[in-house]
PDB file of C-alpha atoms in Angstrom:
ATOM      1  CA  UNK A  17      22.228  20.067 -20.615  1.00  0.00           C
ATOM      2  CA  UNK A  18      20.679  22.943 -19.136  1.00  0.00           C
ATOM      3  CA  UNK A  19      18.317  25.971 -20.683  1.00  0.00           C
ATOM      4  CA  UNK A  20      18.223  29.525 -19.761  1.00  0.00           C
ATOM      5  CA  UNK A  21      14.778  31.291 -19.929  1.00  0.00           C
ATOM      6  CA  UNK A  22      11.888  33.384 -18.921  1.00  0.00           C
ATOM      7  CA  UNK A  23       9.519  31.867 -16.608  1.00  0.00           C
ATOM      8  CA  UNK A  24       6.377  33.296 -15.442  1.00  0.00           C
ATOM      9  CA  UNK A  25       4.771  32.613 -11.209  1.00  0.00           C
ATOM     10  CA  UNK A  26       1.712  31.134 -11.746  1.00  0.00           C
ATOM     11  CA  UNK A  27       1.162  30.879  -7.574  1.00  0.00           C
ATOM     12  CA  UNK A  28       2.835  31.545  -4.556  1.00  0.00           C
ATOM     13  CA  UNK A  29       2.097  30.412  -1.774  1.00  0.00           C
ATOM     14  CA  UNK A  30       2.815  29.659   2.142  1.00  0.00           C
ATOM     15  CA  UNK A  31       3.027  25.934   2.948  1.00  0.00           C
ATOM     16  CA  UNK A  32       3.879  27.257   6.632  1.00  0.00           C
ATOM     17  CA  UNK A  33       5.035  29.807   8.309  1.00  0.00           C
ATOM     18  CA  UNK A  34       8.236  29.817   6.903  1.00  0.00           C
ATOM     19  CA  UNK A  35       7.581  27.278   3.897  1.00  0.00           C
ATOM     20  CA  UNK A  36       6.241  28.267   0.234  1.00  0.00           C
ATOM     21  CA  UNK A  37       5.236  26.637  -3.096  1.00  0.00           C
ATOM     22  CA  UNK A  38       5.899  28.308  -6.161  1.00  0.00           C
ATOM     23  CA  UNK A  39       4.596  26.851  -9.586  1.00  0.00           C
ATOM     24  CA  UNK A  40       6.511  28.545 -12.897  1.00  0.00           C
ATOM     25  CA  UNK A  41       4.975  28.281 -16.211  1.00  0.00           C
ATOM     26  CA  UNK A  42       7.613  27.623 -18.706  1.00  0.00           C
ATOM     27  CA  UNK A  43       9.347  25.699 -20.663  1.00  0.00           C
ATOM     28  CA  UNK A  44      10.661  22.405 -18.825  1.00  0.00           C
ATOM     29  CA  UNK A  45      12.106  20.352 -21.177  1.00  0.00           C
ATOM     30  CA  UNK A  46      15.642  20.348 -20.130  1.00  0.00           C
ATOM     31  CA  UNK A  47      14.035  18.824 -16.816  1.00  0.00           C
ATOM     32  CA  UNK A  48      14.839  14.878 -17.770  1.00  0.00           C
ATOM     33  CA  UNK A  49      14.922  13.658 -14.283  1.00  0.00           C
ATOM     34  CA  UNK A  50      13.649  13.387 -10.349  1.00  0.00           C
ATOM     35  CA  UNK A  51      16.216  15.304  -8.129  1.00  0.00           C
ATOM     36  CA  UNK A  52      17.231  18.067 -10.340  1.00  0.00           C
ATOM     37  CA  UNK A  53      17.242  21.743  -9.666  1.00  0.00           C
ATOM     38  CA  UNK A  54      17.030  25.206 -10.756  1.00  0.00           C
ATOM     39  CA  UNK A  55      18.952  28.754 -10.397  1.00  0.00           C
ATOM     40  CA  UNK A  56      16.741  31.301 -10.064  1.00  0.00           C
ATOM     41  CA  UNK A  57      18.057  35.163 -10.868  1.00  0.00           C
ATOM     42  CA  UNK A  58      16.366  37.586  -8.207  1.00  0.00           C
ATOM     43  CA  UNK A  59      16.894  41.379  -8.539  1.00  0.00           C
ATOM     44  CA  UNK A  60      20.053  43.103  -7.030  1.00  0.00           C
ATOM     45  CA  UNK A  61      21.685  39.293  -5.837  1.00  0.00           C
ATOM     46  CA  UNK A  62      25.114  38.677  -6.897  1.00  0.00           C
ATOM     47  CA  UNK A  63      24.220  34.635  -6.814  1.00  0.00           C
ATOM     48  CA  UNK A  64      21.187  32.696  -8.005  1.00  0.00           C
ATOM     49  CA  UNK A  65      19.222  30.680  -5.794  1.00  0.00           C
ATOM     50  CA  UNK A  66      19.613  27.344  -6.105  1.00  0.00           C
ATOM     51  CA  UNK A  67      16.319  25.155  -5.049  1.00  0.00           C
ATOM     52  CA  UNK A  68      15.279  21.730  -5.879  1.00  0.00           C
ATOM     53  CA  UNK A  69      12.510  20.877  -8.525  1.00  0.00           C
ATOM     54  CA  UNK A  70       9.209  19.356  -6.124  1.00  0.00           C
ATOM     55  CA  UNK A  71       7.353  18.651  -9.229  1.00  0.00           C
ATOM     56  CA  UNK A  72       7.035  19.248 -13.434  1.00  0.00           C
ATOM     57  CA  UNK A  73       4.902  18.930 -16.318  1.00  0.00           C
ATOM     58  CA  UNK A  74       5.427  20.045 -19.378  1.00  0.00           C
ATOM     59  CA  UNK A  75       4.212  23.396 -18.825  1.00  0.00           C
ATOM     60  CA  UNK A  76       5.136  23.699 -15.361  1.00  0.00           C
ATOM     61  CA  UNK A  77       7.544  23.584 -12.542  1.00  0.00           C
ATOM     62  CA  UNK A  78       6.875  23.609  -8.862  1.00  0.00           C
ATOM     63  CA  UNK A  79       9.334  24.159  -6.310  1.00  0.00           C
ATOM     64  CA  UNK A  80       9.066  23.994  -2.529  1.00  0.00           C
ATOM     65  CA  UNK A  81      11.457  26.950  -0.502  1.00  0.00           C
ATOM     66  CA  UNK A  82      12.081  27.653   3.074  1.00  0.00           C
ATOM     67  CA  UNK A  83      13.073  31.237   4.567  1.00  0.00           C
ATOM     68  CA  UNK A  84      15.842  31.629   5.633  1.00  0.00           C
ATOM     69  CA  UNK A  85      17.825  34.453   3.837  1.00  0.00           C
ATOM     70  CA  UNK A  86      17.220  37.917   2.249  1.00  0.00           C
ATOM     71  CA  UNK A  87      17.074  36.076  -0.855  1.00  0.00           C
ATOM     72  CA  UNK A  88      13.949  33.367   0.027  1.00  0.00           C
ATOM     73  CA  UNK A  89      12.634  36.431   2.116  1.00  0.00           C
ATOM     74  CA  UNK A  90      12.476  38.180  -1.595  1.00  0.00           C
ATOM     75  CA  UNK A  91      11.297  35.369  -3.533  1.00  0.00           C
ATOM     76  CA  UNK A  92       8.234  35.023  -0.810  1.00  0.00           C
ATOM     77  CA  UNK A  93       7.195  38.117  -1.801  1.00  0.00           C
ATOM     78  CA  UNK A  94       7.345  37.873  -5.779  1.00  0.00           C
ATOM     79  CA  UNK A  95       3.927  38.274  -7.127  1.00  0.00           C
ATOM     80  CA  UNK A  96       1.850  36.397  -9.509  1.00  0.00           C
ATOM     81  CA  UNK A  97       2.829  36.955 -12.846  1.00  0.00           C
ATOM     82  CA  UNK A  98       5.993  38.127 -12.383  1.00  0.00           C
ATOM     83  CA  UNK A  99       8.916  37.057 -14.729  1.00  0.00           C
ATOM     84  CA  UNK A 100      11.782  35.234 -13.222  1.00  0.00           C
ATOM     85  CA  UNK A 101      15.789  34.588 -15.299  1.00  0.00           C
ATOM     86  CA  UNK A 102      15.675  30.350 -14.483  1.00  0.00           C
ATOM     87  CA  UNK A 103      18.453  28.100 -15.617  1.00  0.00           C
ATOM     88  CA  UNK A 104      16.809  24.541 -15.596  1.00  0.00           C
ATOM     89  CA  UNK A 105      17.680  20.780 -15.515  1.00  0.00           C
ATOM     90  CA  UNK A 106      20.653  21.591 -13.535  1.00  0.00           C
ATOM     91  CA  UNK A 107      22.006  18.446 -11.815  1.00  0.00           C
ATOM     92  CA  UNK A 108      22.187  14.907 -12.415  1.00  0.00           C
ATOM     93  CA  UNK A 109      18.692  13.613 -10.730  1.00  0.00           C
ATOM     94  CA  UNK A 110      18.072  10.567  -9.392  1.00  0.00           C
ATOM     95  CA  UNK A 111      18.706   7.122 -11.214  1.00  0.00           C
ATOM     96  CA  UNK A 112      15.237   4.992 -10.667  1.00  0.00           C
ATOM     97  CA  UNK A 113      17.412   2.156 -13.038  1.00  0.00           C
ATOM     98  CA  UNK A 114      17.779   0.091 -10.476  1.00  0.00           C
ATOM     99  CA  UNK A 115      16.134  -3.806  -9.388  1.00  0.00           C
ATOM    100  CA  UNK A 116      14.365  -2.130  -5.810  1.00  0.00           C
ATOM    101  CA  UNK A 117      10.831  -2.957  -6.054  1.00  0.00           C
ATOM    102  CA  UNK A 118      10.033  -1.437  -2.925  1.00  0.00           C
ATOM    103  CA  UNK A 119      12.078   1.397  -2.773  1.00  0.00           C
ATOM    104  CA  UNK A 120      12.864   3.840   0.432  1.00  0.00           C
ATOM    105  CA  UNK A 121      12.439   7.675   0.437  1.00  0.00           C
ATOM    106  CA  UNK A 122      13.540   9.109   3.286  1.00  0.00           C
ATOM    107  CA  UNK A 123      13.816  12.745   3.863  1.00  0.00           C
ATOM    108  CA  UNK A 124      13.393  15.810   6.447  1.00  0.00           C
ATOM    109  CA  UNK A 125      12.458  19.157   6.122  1.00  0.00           C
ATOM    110  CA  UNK A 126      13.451  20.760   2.860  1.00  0.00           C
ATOM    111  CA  UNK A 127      14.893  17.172   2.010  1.00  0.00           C
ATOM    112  CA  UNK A 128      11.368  16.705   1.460  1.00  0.00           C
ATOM    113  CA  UNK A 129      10.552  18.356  -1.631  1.00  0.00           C
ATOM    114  CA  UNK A 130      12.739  15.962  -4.560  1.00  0.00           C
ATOM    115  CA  UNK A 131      11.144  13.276  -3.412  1.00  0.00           C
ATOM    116  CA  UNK A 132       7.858  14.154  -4.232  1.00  0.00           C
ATOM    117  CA  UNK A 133       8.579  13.794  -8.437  1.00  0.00           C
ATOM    118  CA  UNK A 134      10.577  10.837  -7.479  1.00  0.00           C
ATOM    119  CA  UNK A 135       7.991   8.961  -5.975  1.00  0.00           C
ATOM    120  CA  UNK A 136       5.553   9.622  -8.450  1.00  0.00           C
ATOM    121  CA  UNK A 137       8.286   8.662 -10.702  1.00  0.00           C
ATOM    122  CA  UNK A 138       8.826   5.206  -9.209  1.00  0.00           C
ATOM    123  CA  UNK A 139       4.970   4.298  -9.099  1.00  0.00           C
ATOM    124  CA  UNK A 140       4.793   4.757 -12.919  1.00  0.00           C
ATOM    125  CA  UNK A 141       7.416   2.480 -13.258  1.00  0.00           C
ATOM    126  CA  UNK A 142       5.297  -0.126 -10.908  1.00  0.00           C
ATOM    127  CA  UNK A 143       7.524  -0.119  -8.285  1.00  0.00           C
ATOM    128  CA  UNK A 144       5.748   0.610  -4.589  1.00  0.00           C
ATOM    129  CA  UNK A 145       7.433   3.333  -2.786  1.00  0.00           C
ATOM    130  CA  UNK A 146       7.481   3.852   0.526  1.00  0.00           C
ATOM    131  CA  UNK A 147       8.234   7.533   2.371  1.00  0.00           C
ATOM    132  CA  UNK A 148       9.588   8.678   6.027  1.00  0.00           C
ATOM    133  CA  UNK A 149       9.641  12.511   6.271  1.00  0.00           C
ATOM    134  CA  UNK A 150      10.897  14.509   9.526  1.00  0.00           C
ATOM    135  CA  UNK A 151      10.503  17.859  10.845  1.00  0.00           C
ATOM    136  CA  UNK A 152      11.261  19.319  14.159  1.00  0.00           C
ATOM    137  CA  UNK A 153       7.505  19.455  15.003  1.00  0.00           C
ATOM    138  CA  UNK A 154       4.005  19.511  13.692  1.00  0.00           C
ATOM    139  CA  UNK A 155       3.865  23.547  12.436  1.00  0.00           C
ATOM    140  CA  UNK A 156       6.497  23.038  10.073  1.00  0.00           C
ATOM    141  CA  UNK A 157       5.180  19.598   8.189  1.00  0.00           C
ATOM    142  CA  UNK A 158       4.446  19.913   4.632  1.00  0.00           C
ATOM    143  CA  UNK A 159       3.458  17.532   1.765  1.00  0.00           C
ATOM    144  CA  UNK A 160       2.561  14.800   4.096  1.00  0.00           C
ATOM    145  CA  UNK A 161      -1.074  14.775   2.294  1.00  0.00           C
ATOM    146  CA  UNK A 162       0.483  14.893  -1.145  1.00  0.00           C
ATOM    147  CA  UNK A 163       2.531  12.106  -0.929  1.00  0.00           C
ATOM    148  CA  UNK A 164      -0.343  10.375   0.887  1.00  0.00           C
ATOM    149  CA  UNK A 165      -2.515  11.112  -2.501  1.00  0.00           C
ATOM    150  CA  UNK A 166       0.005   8.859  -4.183  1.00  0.00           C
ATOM    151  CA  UNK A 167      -1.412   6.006  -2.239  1.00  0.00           C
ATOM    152  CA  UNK A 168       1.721   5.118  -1.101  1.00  0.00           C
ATOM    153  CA  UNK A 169       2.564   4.257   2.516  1.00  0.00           C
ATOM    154  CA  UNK A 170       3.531   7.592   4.233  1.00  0.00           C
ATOM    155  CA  UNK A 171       5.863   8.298   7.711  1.00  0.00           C
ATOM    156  CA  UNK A 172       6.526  11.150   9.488  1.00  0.00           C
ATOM    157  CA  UNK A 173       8.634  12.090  12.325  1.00  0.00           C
ATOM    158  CA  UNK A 174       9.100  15.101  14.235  1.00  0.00           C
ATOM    159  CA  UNK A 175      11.686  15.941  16.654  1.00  0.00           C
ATOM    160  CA  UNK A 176       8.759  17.003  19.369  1.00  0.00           C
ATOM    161  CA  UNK A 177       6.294  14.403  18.746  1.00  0.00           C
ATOM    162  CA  UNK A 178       3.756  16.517  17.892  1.00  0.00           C
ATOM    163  CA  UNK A 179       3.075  14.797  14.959  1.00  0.00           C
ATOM    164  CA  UNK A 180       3.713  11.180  14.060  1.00  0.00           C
ATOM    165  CA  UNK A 181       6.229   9.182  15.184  1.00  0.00           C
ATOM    166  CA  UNK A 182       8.716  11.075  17.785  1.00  0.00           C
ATOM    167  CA  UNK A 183      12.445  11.408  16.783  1.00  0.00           C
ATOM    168  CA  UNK A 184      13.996  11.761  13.466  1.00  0.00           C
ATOM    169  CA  UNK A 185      13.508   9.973  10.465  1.00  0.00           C
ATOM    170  CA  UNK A 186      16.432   7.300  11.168  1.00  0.00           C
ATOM    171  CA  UNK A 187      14.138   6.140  14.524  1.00  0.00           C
ATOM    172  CA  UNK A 188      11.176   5.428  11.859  1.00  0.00           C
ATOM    173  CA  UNK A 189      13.628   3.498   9.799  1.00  0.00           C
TER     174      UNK A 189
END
């Protein structure tokens, strides 16, 4: 089931260059699971913008967006305090019902973001999650210290080598 409704940007903010955080303050109910997204309505677009849920509380939800249209270019530029049309818990989410005690997250660039509920997810449960995240170099990395705070064991790749491991995500594997 899904909920339409006012939500409010509590922060905005660059992750990176082309990279931003966004909390919403709002209802988040309808949000039942890691891996689900939102539709966001932005003045004079025909479509919503579909982006993946990072993290949520129960008054919050934070999502993690690259630029790369004249939509995200919009969004980057949407104030504090500005009210946003959001249809939430949109998607199915991941199932953490599973035997894995020592689960695998693997995920590059705007792959990234999902993961981060899930894995906080999964260590409530007890399990011990481990993460690989790629990017194509070291400017564009993001959440590599969050997941870290989760004291969880934490990869990354990028494509360069200017951080971590070089190659993709699969050569960390």
């Amino acid at each position: 089931m899904y909920k339409k409704n006012i939500y409010k940007i509590a922060s905005n903010e660059p992750l990176t260059p082309a990279v931003y955080r966004m909390v919403l303050e709002g209802d988040t109910q309808y949000i039942t699971r890691s891996g689900q997204f939102i539709n966001i309505e932005l003045e004079g677009k025909f479509l919503r913008r579909p982006i993946s849920v990072a993290d949520y509380d129960a008054k919050s939800i934070t999502i993690i967006y690259k630029v790369v249209g004249s939509g995200t270019e919009q969004m980057k530029g949407l104030k504090v305090g500005t009210e946003l049309d959001i249809l939430t818990g949109l998607g199915n989410g991941f199932d953490t019902d599973n035997a894995s005690t020592k689960p695998l997250l693997v995920g590059g660039g705007v792959g990234v973001p999902p993961m981060y509920n899930l894995c906080k997810r999964l260590i409530a449960e007890g399990k011990q999650p481990r993460v690989i995240i790629g990017f194509n170099t070291a400017s564009e990395v993001f959440y590599l210290e969050e997941f870290r705070g989760l004291g969880v064991e934490v990869y990354c790749a990028t494509a360069d080598g200017t951080m971590g491991d070089k190659g993709f995500v699969t050569d960390v594997i």
